[in-house]
mmCIF file of C-alpha atoms in Angstrom:
data_model
loop_
_atom_site.group_PDB
_atom_site.id
_atom_site.type_symbol
_atom_site.label_atom_id
_atom_site.label_comp_id
_atom_site.label_asym_id
_atom_site.label_seq_id
_atom_site.Cartn_x
_atom_site.Cartn_y
_atom_site.Cartn_z
ATOM 1 C CA UNK E 1 -1.233 15.873 63.338
ATOM 2 C CA UNK E 2 -0.635 16.735 59.702
ATOM 3 C CA UNK E 3 -2.547 19.548 57.995
ATOM 4 C CA UNK E 4 -5.065 21.154 60.345
ATOM 5 C CA UNK E 5 -8.365 21.732 58.565
ATOM 6 C CA UNK E 6 -10.883 24.282 59.883
ATOM 7 C CA UNK E 7 -13.587 21.621 60.309
ATOM 8 C CA UNK E 8 -11.333 19.092 62.062
ATOM 9 C CA UNK E 9 -12.551 17.748 65.410
ATOM 10 C CA UNK E 10 -10.160 15.635 67.494
ATOM 11 C CA UNK E 11 -11.752 12.998 69.718
ATOM 12 C CA UNK E 12 -10.268 12.283 73.138
ATOM 13 C CA UNK E 13 -10.849 9.251 75.333
ATOM 14 C CA UNK E 14 -9.916 9.040 78.983
ATOM 15 C CA UNK E 15 -11.197 9.229 82.538
ATOM 16 C CA UNK E 16 -8.691 11.345 84.490
ATOM 17 C CA UNK E 17 -9.640 15.044 84.355
ATOM 18 C CA UNK E 18 -6.080 16.349 84.762
ATOM 19 C CA UNK E 19 -4.700 14.156 81.968
ATOM 20 C CA UNK E 20 -7.585 15.062 79.683
ATOM 21 C CA UNK E 21 -6.976 18.740 80.357
ATOM 22 C CA UNK E 22 -3.306 18.343 79.476
ATOM 23 C CA UNK E 23 -4.198 16.501 76.276
ATOM 24 C CA UNK E 24 -6.551 19.335 75.351
ATOM 25 C CA UNK E 25 -3.780 21.876 75.929
ATOM 26 C CA UNK E 26 -1.472 19.947 73.603
ATOM 27 C CA UNK E 27 -4.160 19.796 70.926
ATOM 28 C CA UNK E 28 -4.784 23.518 71.171
ATOM 29 C CA UNK E 29 -1.048 24.165 70.849
ATOM 30 C CA UNK E 30 -1.047 22.129 67.639
ATOM 31 C CA UNK E 31 -3.931 24.175 66.270
ATOM 32 C CA UNK E 32 -6.834 21.747 66.649
ATOM 33 C CA UNK E 33 -10.079 23.708 66.132
ATOM 34 C CA UNK E 34 -12.337 21.587 68.385
ATOM 35 C CA UNK E 35 -12.446 18.583 70.735
ATOM 36 C CA UNK E 36 -14.950 15.759 71.152
ATOM 37 C CA UNK E 37 -15.161 13.502 74.209
ATOM 38 C CA UNK E 38 -15.666 9.780 73.539
ATOM 39 C CA UNK E 39 -18.513 8.522 75.733
ATOM 40 C CA UNK E 40 -19.787 5.862 73.357
ATOM 41 C CA UNK E 41 -17.136 3.216 72.661
ATOM 42 C CA UNK E 42 -18.226 -0.133 74.195
ATOM 43 C CA UNK E 43 -15.082 -2.247 73.679
ATOM 44 C CA UNK E 44 -13.749 -4.267 76.590
ATOM 45 C CA UNK E 45 -10.308 -2.635 76.442
ATOM 46 C CA UNK E 46 -11.908 0.788 76.621
ATOM 47 C CA UNK E 47 -14.104 -0.288 79.539
ATOM 48 C CA UNK E 48 -11.053 -1.600 81.373
ATOM 49 C CA UNK E 49 -9.484 1.843 81.031
ATOM 50 C CA UNK E 50 -12.691 3.422 82.348
ATOM 51 C CA UNK E 51 -13.661 5.547 79.395
ATOM 52 C CA UNK E 52 -16.044 5.387 76.478
ATOM 53 C CA UNK E 53 -19.649 4.267 77.039
ATOM 54 C CA UNK E 54 -19.029 3.091 80.600
ATOM 55 C CA UNK E 55 -18.575 6.739 81.630
ATOM 56 C CA UNK E 56 -22.280 7.328 80.969
ATOM 57 C CA UNK E 57 -22.819 5.515 84.282
ATOM 58 C CA UNK E 58 -20.723 8.179 86.040
ATOM 59 C CA UNK E 59 -22.004 11.614 84.967
ATOM 60 C CA UNK E 60 -20.149 13.333 87.807
ATOM 61 C CA UNK E 61 -16.820 12.168 86.384
ATOM 62 C CA UNK E 62 -17.881 13.263 82.898
ATOM 63 C CA UNK E 63 -18.701 16.705 84.275
ATOM 64 C CA UNK E 64 -15.287 16.866 85.979
ATOM 65 C CA UNK E 65 -13.526 15.917 82.728
ATOM 66 C CA UNK E 66 -15.434 18.503 80.710
ATOM 67 C CA UNK E 67 -14.847 21.199 83.310
ATOM 68 C CA UNK E 68 -11.120 20.426 83.323
ATOM 69 C CA UNK E 69 -10.952 20.688 79.526
ATOM 70 C CA UNK E 70 -12.980 23.910 79.617
ATOM 71 C CA UNK E 71 -10.601 25.381 82.190
ATOM 72 C CA UNK E 72 -7.496 24.366 80.247
ATOM 73 C CA UNK E 73 -8.564 25.568 76.787
ATOM 74 C CA UNK E 74 -11.114 27.727 75.042
ATOM 75 C CA UNK E 75 -11.717 25.139 72.317
ATOM 76 C CA UNK E 76 -15.307 24.100 71.557
ATOM 77 C CA UNK E 77 -16.075 20.818 73.331
ATOM 78 C CA UNK E 78 -18.737 18.306 72.299
ATOM 79 C CA UNK E 79 -19.628 14.838 73.560
ATOM 80 C CA UNK E 80 -20.492 11.660 71.645
ATOM 81 C CA UNK E 81 -22.466 9.045 73.543
ATOM 82 C CA UNK E 82 -25.050 6.273 73.232
ATOM 83 C CA UNK E 83 -28.761 6.559 74.035
ATOM 84 C CA UNK E 84 -28.407 4.176 76.979
ATOM 85 C CA UNK E 85 -26.117 1.671 78.687
ATOM 86 C CA UNK E 86 -27.127 -1.906 79.525
ATOM 87 C CA UNK E 87 -30.298 -1.787 81.668
ATOM 88 C CA UNK E 88 -30.114 2.016 81.947
ATOM 89 C CA UNK E 89 -32.170 2.364 78.812
ATOM 90 C CA UNK E 90 -34.861 5.002 79.234
ATOM 91 C CA UNK E 91 -35.563 8.487 77.954
ATOM 92 C CA UNK E 92 -35.256 9.777 81.511
ATOM 93 C CA UNK E 93 -31.779 8.296 82.001
ATOM 94 C CA UNK E 94 -30.538 9.905 78.786
ATOM 95 C CA UNK E 95 -32.147 13.273 79.532
ATOM 96 C CA UNK E 96 -30.727 13.306 83.060
ATOM 97 C CA UNK E 97 -27.252 12.494 81.745
ATOM 98 C CA UNK E 98 -27.322 15.207 79.076
ATOM 99 C CA UNK E 99 -28.703 17.768 81.523
ATOM 100 C CA UNK E 100 -26.039 16.951 84.112
ATOM 101 C CA UNK E 101 -23.222 17.415 81.613
ATOM 102 C CA UNK E 102 -24.440 20.412 79.634
ATOM 103 C CA UNK E 103 -25.793 22.417 82.573
ATOM 104 C CA UNK E 104 -22.397 22.464 84.328
ATOM 105 C CA UNK E 105 -19.996 22.786 81.386
ATOM 106 C CA UNK E 106 -19.592 24.621 78.091
ATOM 107 C CA UNK E 107 -20.730 21.580 76.095
ATOM 108 C CA UNK E 108 -23.383 22.720 73.607
ATOM 109 C CA UNK E 109 -23.227 19.880 71.052
ATOM 110 C CA UNK E 110 -24.228 16.267 71.687
ATOM 111 C CA UNK E 111 -23.687 13.525 69.103
ATOM 112 C CA UNK E 112 -25.981 10.582 69.795
ATOM 113 C CA UNK E 113 -25.384 7.097 68.442
ATOM 114 C CA UNK E 114 -28.986 5.886 68.317
ATOM 115 C CA UNK E 115 -28.247 2.519 69.958
ATOM 116 C CA UNK E 116 -27.671 1.691 73.589
ATOM 117 C CA UNK E 117 -24.306 0.196 74.536
ATOM 118 C CA UNK E 118 -24.167 -3.392 75.744
ATOM 119 C CA UNK E 119 -21.095 -3.641 77.951
ATOM 120 C CA UNK E 120 -21.317 -7.235 79.155
ATOM 121 C CA UNK E 121 -20.502 -10.410 77.231
ATOM 122 C CA UNK E 122 -20.847 -8.986 73.738
ATOM 123 C CA UNK E 123 -18.108 -8.132 71.208
ATOM 124 C CA UNK E 124 -17.690 -4.442 70.458
ATOM 125 C CA UNK E 125 -18.422 -5.018 66.761
ATOM 126 C CA UNK E 126 -21.878 -6.385 67.583
ATOM 127 C CA UNK E 127 -22.627 -3.155 69.437
ATOM 128 C CA UNK E 128 -22.786 -1.584 65.970
ATOM 129 C CA UNK E 129 -25.670 -3.801 64.876
ATOM 130 C CA UNK E 130 -27.281 -5.836 67.671
ATOM 131 C CA UNK E 131 -28.867 -3.133 69.851
ATOM 132 C CA UNK E 132 -31.812 -1.812 67.797
ATOM 133 C CA UNK E 133 -31.745 1.712 66.459
ATOM 134 C CA UNK E 134 -34.035 4.139 68.255
ATOM 135 C CA UNK E 135 -34.123 7.404 66.332
ATOM 136 C CA UNK E 136 -37.199 8.572 68.239
ATOM 137 C CA UNK E 137 -35.173 8.781 71.435
ATOM 138 C CA UNK E 138 -32.703 11.064 69.676
ATOM 139 C CA UNK E 139 -35.551 13.177 68.328
ATOM 140 C CA UNK E 140 -36.905 13.393 71.864
ATOM 141 C CA UNK E 141 -33.596 14.816 73.063
ATOM 142 C CA UNK E 142 -33.723 17.461 70.329
ATOM 143 C CA UNK E 143 -37.198 18.455 71.519
ATOM 144 C CA UNK E 144 -36.262 18.461 75.205
ATOM 145 C CA UNK E 145 -33.020 20.437 74.702
ATOM 146 C CA UNK E 146 -33.744 22.980 71.940
ATOM 147 C CA UNK E 147 -30.781 25.115 73.036
ATOM 148 C CA UNK E 148 -28.324 22.291 72.266
ATOM 149 C CA UNK E 149 -27.025 21.182 68.881
ATOM 150 C CA UNK E 150 -28.096 17.534 68.516
ATOM 151 C CA UNK E 151 -26.414 15.297 65.921
ATOM 152 C CA UNK E 152 -27.864 11.911 64.903
ATOM 153 C CA UNK E 153 -25.495 8.981 64.308
ATOM 154 C CA UNK E 154 -26.053 5.305 63.562
ATOM 155 C CA UNK E 155 -27.306 3.353 60.566
ATOM 156 C CA UNK E 156 -27.601 6.324 58.193
ATOM 157 C CA UNK E 157 -26.971 4.873 54.729
ATOM 158 C CA UNK E 158 -29.091 6.743 52.166
ATOM 159 C CA UNK E 159 -29.881 10.264 51.023
ATOM 160 C CA UNK E 160 -33.483 9.816 52.168
ATOM 161 C CA UNK E 161 -32.292 8.809 55.640
ATOM 162 C CA UNK E 162 -30.130 11.930 55.790
ATOM 163 C CA UNK E 163 -33.100 14.084 54.772
ATOM 164 C CA UNK E 164 -35.342 12.510 57.397
ATOM 165 C CA UNK E 165 -32.717 13.074 60.068
ATOM 166 C CA UNK E 166 -32.148 16.701 59.131
ATOM 167 C CA UNK E 167 -35.881 17.329 59.432
ATOM 168 C CA UNK E 168 -35.697 16.468 63.146
ATOM 169 C CA UNK E 169 -32.184 17.267 64.397
ATOM 170 C CA UNK E 170 -29.386 19.747 63.720
ATOM 171 C CA UNK E 171 -27.060 17.395 61.875
ATOM 172 C CA UNK E 172 -26.313 13.838 60.829
ATOM 173 C CA UNK E 173 -23.034 11.968 61.342
ATOM 174 C CA UNK E 174 -21.947 9.256 58.907
ATOM 175 C CA UNK E 175 -19.571 6.494 59.991
ATOM 176 C CA UNK E 176 -19.365 3.069 58.354
ATOM 177 C CA UNK E 177 -21.206 4.358 55.286
ATOM 178 C CA UNK E 178 -18.252 6.613 54.520
ATOM 179 C CA UNK E 179 -15.788 3.737 54.887
ATOM 180 C CA UNK E 180 -17.665 1.570 52.408
ATOM 181 C CA UNK E 181 -18.861 4.327 50.063
ATOM 182 C CA UNK E 182 -16.661 7.434 50.387
ATOM 183 C CA UNK E 183 -18.216 9.087 47.338
ATOM 184 C CA UNK E 184 -21.609 9.099 49.060
ATOM 185 C CA UNK E 185 -20.828 12.680 50.047
ATOM 186 C CA UNK E 186 -21.057 13.557 46.355
ATOM 187 C CA UNK E 187 -24.658 12.342 46.424
ATOM 188 C CA UNK E 188 -25.256 14.502 49.498
ATOM 189 C CA UNK E 189 -23.792 17.573 47.793
ATOM 190 C CA UNK E 190 -26.012 17.002 44.776
ATOM 191 C CA UNK E 191 -29.280 15.913 46.415
ATOM 192 C CA UNK E 192 -29.211 17.904 49.680
ATOM 193 C CA UNK E 193 -27.206 21.002 48.781
ATOM 194 C CA UNK E 194 -28.060 21.232 45.084
ATOM 195 C CA UNK E 195 -24.467 21.187 43.844
ATOM 196 C CA UNK E 196 -23.993 20.183 40.164
ATOM 197 C CA UNK E 197 -21.538 17.363 40.885
ATOM 198 C CA UNK E 198 -21.152 13.707 39.926
ATOM 199 C CA UNK E 199 -19.124 10.867 41.388
ATOM 200 C CA UNK E 200 -16.793 10.330 38.431
ATOM 201 C CA UNK E 201 -15.602 13.929 38.125
ATOM 202 C CA UNK E 202 -15.148 14.326 41.880
ATOM 203 C CA UNK E 203 -13.229 11.055 42.153
ATOM 204 C CA UNK E 204 -10.956 11.992 39.260
ATOM 205 C CA UNK E 205 -10.329 15.368 40.884
ATOM 206 C CA UNK E 206 -9.487 14.164 44.391
ATOM 207 C CA UNK E 207 -7.684 10.890 43.681
ATOM 208 C CA UNK E 208 -4.279 12.408 42.724
ATOM 209 C CA UNK E 209 -4.185 14.424 45.937
ATOM 210 C CA UNK E 210 -5.240 11.400 47.981
ATOM 211 C CA UNK E 211 -2.459 9.292 46.472
ATOM 212 C CA UNK E 212 0.084 12.041 47.195
ATOM 213 C CA UNK E 213 -1.099 12.062 50.805
ATOM 214 C CA UNK E 214 -0.784 8.269 51.089
ATOM 215 C CA UNK E 215 2.733 8.420 49.617
ATOM 216 C CA UNK E 216 3.655 11.003 52.242
ATOM 217 C CA UNK E 217 2.254 8.793 55.008
ATOM 218 C CA UNK E 218 4.262 5.858 53.663
ATOM 219 C CA UNK E 219 7.412 7.984 53.574
ATOM 220 C CA UNK E 220 6.804 9.115 57.163
ATOM 221 C CA UNK E 221 7.012 5.526 58.381
ATOM 222 C CA UNK E 222 3.568 3.949 58.009
ATOM 223 C CA UNK E 223 4.436 0.397 56.919
ATOM 224 C CA UNK E 224 1.036 -1.283 56.577
ATOM 225 C CA UNK E 225 0.193 -1.275 52.875
ATOM 226 C CA UNK E 226 -3.240 -2.670 53.723
ATOM 227 C CA UNK E 227 -3.913 0.320 55.967
ATOM 228 C CA UNK E 228 -2.548 2.796 53.447
ATOM 229 C CA UNK E 229 -4.644 1.477 50.564
ATOM 230 C CA UNK E 230 -7.884 1.216 52.543
ATOM 231 C CA UNK E 231 -9.068 4.761 51.661
ATOM 232 C CA UNK E 232 -9.013 3.995 47.930
ATOM 233 C CA UNK E 233 -10.524 0.495 47.996
ATOM 234 C CA UNK E 234 -14.094 1.726 47.586
ATOM 235 C CA UNK E 235 -13.472 4.669 45.268
ATOM 236 C CA UNK E 236 -14.653 2.574 42.323
ATOM 237 C CA UNK E 237 -17.984 0.788 42.016
ATOM 238 C CA UNK E 238 -19.675 -2.115 40.277
ATOM 239 C CA UNK E 239 -17.586 -4.595 38.287
ATOM 240 C CA UNK E 240 -14.539 -2.348 37.969
ATOM 241 C CA UNK E 241 -14.553 -1.726 41.707
ATOM 242 C CA UNK E 242 -14.835 -5.412 42.582
ATOM 243 C CA UNK E 243 -12.072 -6.336 40.147
ATOM 244 C CA UNK E 244 -9.837 -3.537 41.419
ATOM 245 C CA UNK E 245 -10.302 -4.590 45.057
ATOM 246 C CA UNK E 246 -9.541 -8.212 44.222
ATOM 247 C CA UNK E 247 -6.334 -7.354 42.375
ATOM 248 C CA UNK E 248 -5.278 -4.922 45.094
ATOM 249 C CA UNK E 249 -5.921 -7.511 47.818
ATOM 250 C CA UNK E 250 -3.757 -10.077 46.020
ATOM 251 C CA UNK E 251 -0.924 -7.587 45.592
ATOM 252 C CA UNK E 252 -1.124 -6.442 49.201
ATOM 253 C CA UNK E 253 -1.062 -10.063 50.419
ATOM 254 C CA UNK E 254 2.395 -10.378 48.873
ATOM 255 C CA UNK E 255 3.708 -8.169 51.625
ATOM 256 C CA UNK E 256 7.343 -7.869 50.558
ATOM 257 C CA UNK E 257 6.452 -7.034 46.968
ATOM 258 C CA UNK E 258 3.778 -4.540 48.017
ATOM 259 C CA UNK E 259 6.065 -2.716 50.439
ATOM 260 C CA UNK E 260 8.755 -2.323 47.797
ATOM 261 C CA UNK E 261 6.694 0.135 45.725
ATOM 262 C CA UNK E 262 5.057 3.451 46.434
ATOM 263 C CA UNK E 263 1.397 3.267 47.348
ATOM 264 C CA UNK E 264 0.392 5.514 44.453
ATOM 265 C CA UNK E 265 2.232 3.274 41.982
ATOM 266 C CA UNK E 266 0.624 0.160 43.442
ATOM 267 C CA UNK E 267 -2.870 1.648 43.218
ATOM 268 C CA UNK E 268 -2.398 2.894 39.657
ATOM 269 C CA UNK E 269 -1.014 -0.460 38.516
ATOM 270 C CA UNK E 270 -3.901 -2.368 40.092
ATOM 271 C CA UNK E 271 -6.434 0.040 38.619
ATOM 272 C CA UNK E 272 -4.947 -0.286 35.141
ATOM 273 C CA UNK E 273 -4.963 -4.081 35.425
ATOM 274 C CA UNK E 274 -8.593 -3.996 36.574
ATOM 275 C CA UNK E 275 -9.629 -1.831 33.630
ATOM 276 C CA UNK E 276 -7.861 -4.150 31.209
ATOM 277 C CA UNK E 277 -9.469 -7.206 32.804
ATOM 278 C CA UNK E 278 -12.977 -5.752 32.674
ATOM 279 C CA UNK E 279 -12.568 -4.533 29.093
ATOM 280 C CA UNK E 280 -11.261 -7.940 28.009
ATOM 281 C CA UNK E 281 -14.123 -9.838 29.620
ATOM 282 C CA UNK E 282 -16.678 -7.520 28.033
ATOM 283 C CA UNK E 283 -15.112 -7.965 24.597
ATOM 284 C CA UNK E 284 -15.096 -11.744 25.044
ATOM 285 C CA UNK E 285 -18.746 -11.733 26.097
ATOM 286 C CA UNK E 286 -19.700 -9.783 22.972
ATOM 287 C CA UNK E 287 -17.755 -12.132 20.707
ATOM 288 C CA UNK E 288 -19.530 -15.273 21.969
ATOM 289 C CA UNK E 289 -23.053 -13.862 22.013
ATOM 290 C CA UNK E 290 -25.415 -16.583 20.743
ATOM 291 C CA UNK E 291 -27.032 -16.227 17.333
ATOM 292 C CA UNK E 292 -30.496 -17.682 16.962
ATOM 293 C CA UNK E 293 -34.191 -16.930 16.946
ATOM 294 C CA UNK E 294 -35.547 -13.967 18.826
ATOM 295 C CA UNK E 295 -36.189 -14.835 22.460
ATOM 296 C CA UNK E 296 -39.746 -15.211 23.616
ATOM 297 C CA UNK E 297 -41.284 -12.294 25.447
ATOM 298 C CA UNK E 298 -42.993 -13.118 28.699
ATOM 299 C CA UNK E 299 -45.765 -10.757 29.736
ATOM 300 C CA UNK E 300 -47.508 -10.648 33.052
ATOM 301 C CA UNK E 301 -51.272 -10.841 32.709
ATOM 302 C CA UNK E 302 -53.852 -9.977 35.303
ATOM 303 C CA UNK E 303 -56.852 -12.215 35.688
#
């Protein structure tokens, strides 16, 4: 598992109570602090294995799984689910499901992806965007179950959206936003928690440790350079970030060459090349700036 952090939660997916209980025992032996049960994934492969969002149609089995995990370990157990499944798309369905699970188990935290799951004839990726978001249904759960910890997930992409969510529920979960903008948490620390931090200083502080970690993963046998470099692809923004990602993508596409160097070396080389490229283009732009009469000023006038 690697280093076990105190706020780590390991998600399990499965449908057989005895196997899930055994998996929970293994996780506890490794020092995992908490477990989450996946009841929200809509992919066809997951459906075929009878877990993920399809389990919302079988609350009795979900209860049996949670009870088995509760009996096998004393780890905190939460569930992550959708707000509905296919035609079962009402407040009552969701409330009945949550009541069935939480009233018979030690589950006290529910993470709700604020979209229903469409399980028939739709790619899993479209389940992230096609079903409309319904935050009000999540807020309704928080009102109906004040004794539970309710976490909102889905489509949260701004500090204002985080604030609005925290006004109505106990927490907000970020997913794709963190993949595409990992330094967004710096904005959260500054704007929500009042910490005197900025993106540049935080990035410069954490990047060496991140590269050391990626080197260790590479040394342990992870061969995909594309996978290894993914965490750093969006650490830089604007023109430098775009240039860096382009250079990195070209280097990674030359698979043999990319795999022959350490990940940290590859990233540093690509970053240095990107900085040189951006600086050179800026210098060239300044040197060819046109000389001529002052440009006209266009003013908007109200009639």
